[in-house]
Coordinates of C-alpha atoms and ligand atoms in Angstrom, one line a residue:
X162 CA -135.0 -147.7 -20.8
X163 CA -133.8 -144.8 -18.7
X164 CA -136.0 -145.2 -15.6
X165 CA -134.1 -145.1 -12.4
X166 CA -135.0 -147.8 -9.7
X167 CA -132.4 -146.5 -7.3
X168 CA -133.6 -147.2 -3.7
X169 CA -136.1 -149.7 -4.8
X170 CA -136.0 -153.2 -3.2
X171 CA -137.4 -156.0 -5.4
X172 CA -137.8 -159.6 -4.5
X173 CA -137.5 -161.6 -7.7
X174 CA -139.2 -165.0 -7.5
X175 CA -138.1 -167.4 -10.2
X176 CA -139.9 -170.8 -10.8
X177 CA -139.3 -174.0 -12.8
X178 CA -140.3 -172.9 -16.3
X179 CA -138.2 -173.4 -19.5
X180 CA -138.4 -169.5 -19.6
X181 CA -136.3 -169.3 -16.4
X182 CA -133.3 -168.1 -18.3
X183 CA -135.2 -164.9 -19.3
X184 CA -135.1 -163.9 -15.6
X185 CA -131.4 -163.5 -15.8
X186 CA -131.6 -160.8 -18.5
X187 CA -134.3 -159.1 -16.5
X188 CA -132.2 -159.2 -13.4
X189 CA -129.5 -157.4 -15.2
X190 CA -131.9 -154.7 -16.3
X191 CA -133.2 -154.2 -12.7
X192 CA -129.8 -154.0 -11.3
X193 CA -128.5 -151.7 -14.0
X194 CA -131.4 -149.4 -13.2
X195 CA -130.2 -149.3 -9.6
X196 CA -132.7 -151.7 -7.9
X197 CA -131.6 -153.8 -4.9
X198 CA -132.7 -157.4 -6.0
X199 CA -133.1 -160.4 -3.7
X200 CA -133.6 -163.6 -5.8
X201 CA -135.8 -166.4 -4.4
X202 CA -135.6 -169.7 -6.5
X203 CA -137.9 -172.5 -6.3
X204 CA -136.4 -176.0 -6.1
X205 CA -137.4 -176.6 -9.7
X206 CA -136.0 -173.3 -10.9
X207 CA -132.6 -174.2 -9.8
X208 CA -132.7 -177.2 -12.1
X209 CA -133.0 -174.8 -15.0
X210 CA -130.6 -172.1 -13.9
X211 CA -127.9 -172.4 -11.3
X212 CA -128.3 -170.0 -8.3
X213 CA -124.7 -168.8 -8.9
X214 CA -125.8 -166.9 -12.0
X215 CA -128.3 -164.9 -10.0
X216 CA -125.9 -164.5 -7.0
X217 CA -123.2 -162.9 -9.2
X218 CA -125.6 -160.6 -11.1
X219 CA -127.6 -159.5 -8.0
X220 CA -124.6 -159.3 -5.6
X221 CA -126.6 -161.2 -3.0
X222 CA -126.9 -164.9 -2.0
X223 CA -130.0 -166.5 -3.5
X224 CA -132.5 -167.8 -1.0
X225 CA -134.1 -171.0 -1.8
X226 CA -134.7 -173.3 1.1
X227 CA -137.5 -172.5 3.7
X228 CA -135.9 -174.6 6.4
X229 CA -132.1 -173.8 5.8
X230 CA -132.2 -170.3 7.3
X231 CA -134.8 -171.0 10.1
X232 CA -132.7 -169.2 12.7
X233 CA -133.1 -165.9 11.1
X234 CA -136.7 -166.5 10.0
X235 CA -135.6 -166.1 6.3
X236 CA -139.2 -166.1 5.0
X237 CA -139.9 -162.9 6.9
X238 CA -136.6 -161.1 6.5
X239 CA -136.5 -161.4 2.7
X240 CA -139.6 -159.3 2.4
X241 CA -138.7 -156.7 4.8
X242 CA -139.1 -153.2 3.3
X243 CA -139.6 -154.8 -0.2
X244 CA -141.2 -152.5 -2.6
X245 CA -142.2 -155.2 -5.0
X246 CA -142.5 -159.0 -5.3
X247 CA -142.1 -160.0 -9.0
X248 CA -142.6 -163.7 -9.9
X249 CA -141.3 -164.4 -13.3
X250 CA -141.5 -166.7 -15.0
X251 CA -144.4 -168.1 -13.0
X252 CA -145.3 -171.8 -13.5
X253 CA -148.8 -173.1 -13.4
X254 CA -147.9 -174.8 -10.2
X255 CA -146.6 -171.6 -8.5
X256 CA -149.6 -169.7 -9.8
X257 CA -151.8 -172.2 -8.1
X258 CA -149.9 -171.9 -4.9
X259 CA -150.1 -168.1 -4.9
X260 CA -153.8 -168.2 -5.7
X261 CA -154.6 -170.6 -2.9
X262 CA -152.0 -169.2 -0.3
X263 CA -150.0 -172.4 -0.1
X264 CA -146.8 -172.0 1.8
X265 CA -144.9 -175.3 1.4
X266 CA -141.8 -173.5 -0.1
X267 CA -140.0 -170.2 0.6
X268 CA -141.5 -168.3 -2.4
X269 CA -145.1 -169.3 -1.3
X270 CA -144.3 -168.3 2.3
X271 CA -142.8 -165.0 1.3
X272 CA -145.8 -164.2 -0.9
X273 CA -148.0 -164.5 2.2
X274 CA -145.9 -162.1 4.3
X275 CA -145.5 -159.2 1.8
X276 CA -147.2 -155.9 2.1
X277 CA -146.0 -154.6 -1.2
X278 CA -147.5 -155.0 -4.8
X279 CA -147.2 -158.4 -6.5
X280 CA -146.6 -158.7 -10.2
X281 CA -146.8 -162.3 -11.7
X282 CA -145.7 -163.1 -15.2
X283 CA -147.0 -166.6 -16.1
X284 CA -145.3 -168.8 -18.7
X285 CA -146.5 -172.1 -19.7
X286 CA -147.9 -174.2 -22.5
X287 CA -150.9 -172.8 -24.3
X288 CA -153.3 -175.5 -23.3
X289 CA -152.1 -175.1 -19.6
X290 CA -152.7 -171.4 -19.8
X291 CA -156.3 -171.7 -21.2
X292 CA -157.2 -174.4 -18.7
X293 CA -160.1 -173.3 -16.6
X294 CA -158.2 -174.1 -13.3
X295 CA -155.4 -171.7 -14.3
X296 CA -157.8 -169.1 -15.6
X297 CA -159.6 -169.5 -12.2
X298 CA -156.5 -168.8 -10.4
X299 CA -155.7 -165.8 -12.5
X300 CA -159.1 -164.3 -12.0
X301 CA -158.9 -164.9 -8.3
X302 CA -155.5 -163.2 -8.0
X303 CA -156.5 -160.2 -10.1
X304 CA -159.6 -159.9 -7.9
X305 CA -157.2 -159.3 -4.9
X306 CA -155.4 -156.6 -6.8
X307 CA -152.4 -158.8 -8.0
X308 CA -151.0 -157.7 -11.4
X309 CA -150.8 -160.5 -13.9
X310 CA -148.8 -159.7 -17.0
X311 CA -150.6 -161.7 -19.7
X312 CA -148.3 -164.1 -21.6
X313 CA -147.7 -163.6 -25.2
X314 CA -148.9 -165.6 -28.2
X315 CA -146.1 -167.2 -30.3
X316 CA -144.0 -170.3 -30.8
X317 CA -143.8 -172.2 -27.5
X318 CA -141.0 -174.5 -26.1
X319 CA -143.3 -177.4 -26.8
X320 CA -143.1 -176.7 -30.5
X321 CA -146.7 -175.7 -30.5
X322 CA -148.1 -172.2 -31.3
X323 CA -150.1 -170.6 -28.6
X324 CA -150.5 -168.2 -25.8
X325 CA -148.1 -168.9 -22.9
X326 CA -144.8 -167.2 -23.9
X327 CA -143.1 -165.0 -21.3
X328 CA -142.8 -161.5 -22.6
X329 CA -139.4 -160.1 -23.2
X330 CA -137.5 -158.7 -20.3
X331 CA -137.9 -155.2 -21.7
X332 CA -141.7 -155.5 -21.4
X333 CA -141.6 -156.8 -17.8
X334 CA -139.0 -154.1 -16.9
X335 CA -141.4 -151.5 -18.2
X336 CA -144.2 -152.9 -16.1
X337 CA -142.0 -152.8 -13.0
X338 CA -141.2 -149.2 -13.7
X339 CA -144.9 -148.5 -14.2
X340 CA -145.6 -149.8 -10.7
X341 CA -142.5 -148.5 -8.9
X342 CA -141.7 -145.2 -10.6
X343 CA -144.9 -144.0 -12.4
X344 CA -147.2 -145.6 -9.7
X345 CA -150.7 -144.2 -10.1
X346 CA -149.8 -141.0 -12.0
X347 CA -153.1 -141.2 -14.1
X348 CA -155.4 -141.6 -11.0
X349 CA -157.2 -138.3 -11.9
X350 CA -157.6 -139.1 -15.6
X351 CA -160.7 -140.4 -17.2
X352 CA -159.8 -141.9 -20.6
X353 CA -162.3 -142.5 -23.3
X354 CA -160.6 -144.9 -25.8
X355 CA -162.0 -146.1 -29.1
X356 CA -160.6 -149.4 -30.5
X357 CA -160.9 -152.0 -33.3
X358 CA -162.7 -151.9 -36.6
X359 CA -166.2 -150.8 -37.4
X360 CA -168.5 -153.0 -39.6
X361 CA -171.0 -151.5 -42.0
X362 CA -173.7 -154.1 -42.9
X363 CA -174.4 -154.8 -46.6
X364 CA -177.1 -157.4 -45.7
X365 CA -177.8 -159.6 -42.5
X366 CA -174.5 -161.6 -43.0
X367 CA -172.1 -159.4 -45.0
X368 CA -170.4 -156.1 -44.0
X369 CA -167.7 -153.7 -45.0
X370 CA -164.9 -153.5 -42.6
X371 CA -161.1 -153.3 -42.3
X372 CA -158.2 -155.4 -40.8
X373 CA -157.9 -153.5 -37.4
X374 CA -157.6 -156.0 -34.5
X375 CA -157.9 -153.5 -31.7
X376 CA -154.6 -154.4 -30.0
X377 CA -153.4 -150.8 -29.8
X378 CA -156.6 -149.5 -28.1
X379 CA -156.7 -152.4 -25.7
X380 CA -153.1 -152.0 -24.8
X381 CA -153.7 -148.3 -24.0
X382 CA -156.6 -149.2 -21.8
X383 CA -154.6 -151.8 -19.9
X384 CA -151.6 -149.5 -19.4
X385 CA -153.8 -146.6 -18.3
X386 CA -155.7 -148.9 -15.8
X387 CA -152.4 -150.0 -14.3
X388 CA -151.5 -146.4 -13.8
X389 CA -154.7 -145.6 -11.9
X390 CA -157.0 -144.1 -14.6
X391 CA -160.6 -144.8 -15.2
X392 CA -161.2 -146.1 -18.6
X393 CA -164.2 -146.4 -20.9
X394 CA -163.4 -148.5 -24.0
X395 CA -165.7 -148.2 -27.0
X396 CA -164.8 -151.0 -29.2
X397 CA -165.7 -152.5 -32.5
X398 CA -165.7 -156.3 -32.9
X399 CA -162.4 -157.9 -31.7
X400 CA -161.2 -161.2 -30.4
X401 CA -159.5 -159.6 -27.4
X402 CA -159.9 -160.0 -23.8
X403 CA -161.2 -156.8 -22.0
X404 CA -158.5 -155.7 -19.5
X405 CA -159.7 -155.9 -16.0
X406 CA -161.2 -152.7 -14.5
X407 CA -162.0 -151.2 -18.0
X408 CA -165.7 -150.5 -18.9
X409 CA -166.4 -151.8 -22.3
X410 CA -169.0 -150.5 -24.7
X411 CA -169.2 -152.9 -27.7
X412 CA -170.3 -151.3 -30.9
X413 CA -170.6 -152.4 -34.5
X414 CA -171.0 -149.4 -36.9
X415 CA -169.4 -146.0 -37.1
X416 CA -172.9 -144.5 -36.1
X417 CA -173.0 -146.8 -33.0
X418 CA -169.4 -145.7 -32.1
X419 CA -170.2 -142.0 -32.5
X420 CA -173.3 -142.6 -30.2
X421 CA -171.3 -144.4 -27.5
X422 CA -168.4 -141.9 -27.6
X423 CA -170.7 -138.9 -27.5
X424 CA -172.5 -140.4 -24.4
X425 CA -169.1 -140.4 -22.5
X426 CA -167.3 -137.4 -23.9
X427 CA -168.3 -134.9 -21.2
X428 CA -167.1 -137.3 -18.5
X429 CA -163.7 -137.8 -20.1
X430 CA -160.5 -135.9 -19.6
X431 CA -159.0 -137.3 -22.6
X432 CA -160.3 -138.9 -25.9
X433 CA -158.0 -141.3 -27.6
X434 CA -159.3 -142.5 -31.0
X435 CA -157.4 -145.7 -32.0
X436 CA -160.4 -147.2 -33.8
X437 CA -160.2 -147.7 -37.4
X438 CA -163.5 -146.2 -38.3
X439 CA -164.8 -147.1 -41.8
X440 CA -165.2 -144.0 -44.0
X441 CA -167.9 -145.5 -46.1
X442 CA -171.0 -147.6 -45.7
X443 CA -173.6 -149.0 -48.1
X444 CA -176.2 -146.4 -48.8
X445 CA -178.8 -149.0 -48.0
X446 CA -178.3 -152.2 -45.9
X447 CA -180.5 -155.0 -47.4
X448 CA -182.8 -156.6 -44.9
X449 CA -182.5 -160.0 -46.6
X450 CA -179.5 -162.0 -47.8
X451 CA -178.9 -161.4 -51.4
X452 CA -178.3 -164.6 -53.5
X453 CA -175.0 -165.1 -55.2
X454 CA -176.3 -164.5 -58.7
X455 CA -178.0 -161.3 -57.6
X456 CA -174.6 -159.7 -56.9
X457 CA -173.4 -160.3 -60.5
X458 CA -172.7 -156.9 -62.0
X459 CA -174.5 -155.2 -59.0
X460 CA -173.2 -151.7 -58.2
X461 CA -172.7 -150.9 -54.6
X462 CA -173.8 -147.4 -53.6
X463 CA -171.9 -146.0 -50.8
X464 CA -172.1 -143.0 -48.6
X465 CA -169.9 -141.3 -46.0
X466 CA -170.0 -142.5 -42.4
X467 CA -170.2 -139.8 -39.7
X468 CA -167.0 -137.8 -39.1
X469 CA -166.5 -138.7 -35.3
X470 CA -163.7 -136.3 -34.5
X471 CA -165.6 -133.5 -36.2
X472 CA -168.8 -134.3 -34.2
X473 CA -166.9 -134.5 -30.9
X474 CA -164.7 -131.5 -31.5
X475 CA -167.9 -129.4 -31.8
X476 CA -168.8 -130.4 -28.3
X477 CA -165.3 -130.1 -26.9
X478 CA -164.9 -128.2 -23.6
X479 CA -161.9 -129.4 -21.7
X480 CA -161.0 -132.8 -23.2
X481 CA -157.6 -133.5 -24.7
X482 CA -158.1 -135.1 -28.1
X483 CA -155.6 -137.7 -29.4
X484 CA -156.0 -139.2 -32.8
X485 CA -154.4 -142.1 -34.6
X486 CA -153.7 -142.2 -38.3
X487 CA -153.0 -145.3 -40.4
X488 CA -151.0 -144.3 -43.6
X489 CA -149.4 -146.3 -46.3
X490 CA -147.0 -143.4 -47.5
X491 CA -145.9 -139.9 -46.8
X492 CA -146.6 -140.6 -43.1
X493 CA -145.4 -137.3 -41.6
X494 CA -147.0 -135.1 -44.4
X495 CA -150.3 -136.7 -44.1
X496 CA -150.1 -136.8 -40.3
X497 CA -149.3 -133.1 -40.0
X498 CA -152.2 -132.2 -42.3
X499 CA -154.6 -134.3 -40.2
X500 CA -153.3 -132.9 -36.9
X501 CA -154.0 -129.4 -38.1
X502 CA -157.3 -130.2 -39.9
X503 CA -158.8 -131.9 -36.8
X504 CA -157.4 -129.5 -34.2
X505 CA -155.9 -132.4 -32.3
X506 CA -153.6 -132.1 -29.4
X507 CA -151.6 -135.1 -30.5
X508 CA -151.6 -137.5 -33.5
X509 CA -150.0 -141.0 -33.5
X510 CA -149.0 -141.9 -37.1
X511 CA -148.4 -145.5 -37.9
X512 CA -147.9 -147.4 -41.2
X513 CA -150.2 -149.9 -42.6
X514 CA -149.5 -152.4 -45.4
X515 CA -146.5 -154.7 -45.8
X516 CA -145.1 -157.3 -43.4
X517 CA -144.8 -154.8 -40.5
X518 CA -148.2 -153.3 -40.9
X519 CA -149.6 -151.7 -37.8
X520 CA -152.8 -153.8 -38.3
X521 CA -152.7 -157.2 -36.5
X522 CA -149.0 -157.1 -35.3
X523 CA -148.2 -157.2 -31.7
X524 CA -145.4 -154.6 -32.3
X525 CA -145.5 -151.3 -34.0
X526 CA -143.3 -148.2 -34.7
X527 CA -144.9 -144.7 -34.7
X528 CA -144.4 -141.0 -35.1
X529 CA -146.0 -138.8 -32.4
X530 CA -147.0 -135.4 -33.7
X531 CA -148.0 -132.4 -31.6
X532 CA -148.7 -128.9 -32.8
X533 CA -145.8 -127.1 -31.4
X534 CA -142.9 -129.8 -31.1
X535 CA -140.9 -131.6 -33.8
X536 CA -142.3 -135.1 -34.5
X537 CA -141.1 -137.8 -32.1
X538 CA -140.2 -141.2 -33.5
X539 CA -140.9 -144.2 -31.4
X540 CA -139.0 -147.3 -32.8
X541 CA -140.5 -150.8 -33.1
X542 CA -141.6 -152.2 -29.8
X543 CA -144.6 -154.1 -28.4
X544 CA -147.9 -152.2 -28.5
X545 CA -148.0 -152.5 -24.6
X546 CA -144.6 -150.6 -24.4
X547 CA -145.8 -148.0 -26.9
X548 CA -148.9 -147.6 -25.0
X549 CA -146.9 -146.6 -21.8
X550 CA -145.0 -144.0 -23.9
X551 CA -148.0 -142.5 -25.6
X552 CA -149.6 -142.1 -22.1
X553 CA -146.3 -140.3 -21.0
X554 CA -146.6 -138.0 -24.0
X555 CA -150.3 -137.4 -23.1
X556 CA -149.3 -136.2 -19.7
X557 CA -146.9 -133.7 -21.2
X558 CA -149.7 -132.0 -23.2
X559 CA -150.6 -128.6 -22.1
X560 CA -154.1 -128.4 -20.4
X561 CA -157.0 -127.5 -22.7
X562 CA -159.2 -124.5 -21.8
X563 CA -161.6 -123.7 -24.5
X564 CA -163.9 -120.7 -24.2
X565 CA -166.0 -122.1 -27.0
X566 CA -166.2 -125.6 -28.5
X567 CA -163.9 -125.8 -31.5
X568 CA -165.8 -125.9 -34.8
X569 CA -164.1 -127.7 -37.6
X570 CA -164.6 -127.8 -41.4
X571 CA -165.9 -131.1 -42.5
X572 CA -163.2 -133.3 -44.0
X573 CA -162.0 -136.8 -44.3
X574 CA -161.7 -138.7 -41.0
X575 CA -159.4 -141.7 -40.5
Ligands
FMN209 C1 -138.3 -179.0 -19.5 C2 -139.4 -178.6 -18.6 C3 -140.0 -177.3 -18.9 C4 -141.1 -176.8 -18.1 N1 -141.6 -175.6 -18.4 C5 -142.7 -175.2 -17.7 C6 -143.3 -174.0 -17.9 O1 -142.9 -173.2 -18.8 N2 -144.4 -173.6 -17.2 C7 -144.9 -174.4 -16.3 O2 -145.9 -174.0 -15.7 N3 -144.4 -175.6 -16.0 C8 -143.2 -176.0 -16.7 N4 -142.7 -177.2 -16.3 C9 -143.2 -178.0 -15.1 C10 -142.7 -177.4 -13.8 O3 -141.2 -177.5 -13.7 C11 -143.2 -178.2 -12.7 O4 -144.7 -178.0 -12.6 C12 -142.7 -177.9 -11.3 O5 -143.2 -178.6 -10.3 C13 -142.7 -176.4 -11.0 O6 -142.3 -176.1 -9.7 P1 -142.3 -174.7 -9.1 O7 -143.6 -174.0 -9.5 O8 -142.1 -174.8 -7.6 O9 -141.1 -173.9 -9.7 C14 -141.6 -177.7 -17.1 C15 -140.9 -178.8 -16.7 C16 -139.9 -179.3 -17.4 C17 -139.2 -180.6 -17.2

């Protein structure tokens, strides 16, 4: 958390959500990083947290009432030279106001006068978040270039489990830094990202697959888009929402994935292979469903799926190639071997198995390996945070200039 926000002016809008207390910790991070923060509270927000807390921590009086400061046109002066308007937590009510351009309080009015980027971090009950009206507002705002940080799934204040939780302050802080510091540093990058599991059919209804959920690849795609990259995402079956601006190519088998990646490989500046590609497939997929009793004692004949990295390496001209390895043990040893074997520029190694398995979790810890530097350990954090740091490492890689495409020896691909 070392980014400097010195010289940055942020308007922090806080609304009447149970998560309003989290805005206090975020304010501390912003101020510690050197930002000048002006807090705007809605009437409801001040019923959750007293303005005094924000005043002490920001060093500025909180502004709240549209009519109280009419002499100095507070709704206009607050936003003067602001670099960012950050609304967190944002209630369903304020989200609707921002989407519709309602200006019946100071925050709504301020939002209509700003010229700077707007980040909204919604927080609400899961059913409210999923409501078509709320989703319609989210779509409308995104369509106008507003950044919406998706709420997280977890235990909600209502006692229910669902999507609607405000992300931790560190995640929001990271997003702010992405916008204010990193800006659009990936605007010349074209990222080809693979994600999710592959499925290899046994018969029309059964398949061989694995427990990958695709969260890491989707987080990378979202982080890259936020920093100005063009992104093509080749994804196996997942339940995830495709980040706005990403071109999605859905696939099922390893063969399909190879085909889709090959089609975009020459376009890409970087390939990031997060997909958990199945190593084996049934030698023959049955065209009809086999009855239960027919499986008794049946032996499954398997064959290797195509080695995607090997195939793409053979066509490589200028692309950076970044791999992911999922290991249960000897992480660094196995990782170093794969990095060398596949001639990768970078390999991100994560652990699978156990409670903290990389598969399915929203958080992860990884080792980043590159050919000429010592391994870099990234401690447990959200996949979205890791994505930002992995993209930073990608930018540090030396440029690739190959006289000839690399030809690799066939070996096991993860
Ligand atoms: C205890 C409590 C917690 C609430 N939490 C939320 C919330 O997390 N998200 C939300 O959209 N509304 C929440 N509300 C409802 C809002 O406070 C209400 O819609 C209010 O009008 C929002 O006003 P504002 O958007 O101007 O701040 C909560 C209300 C109460 C009483």
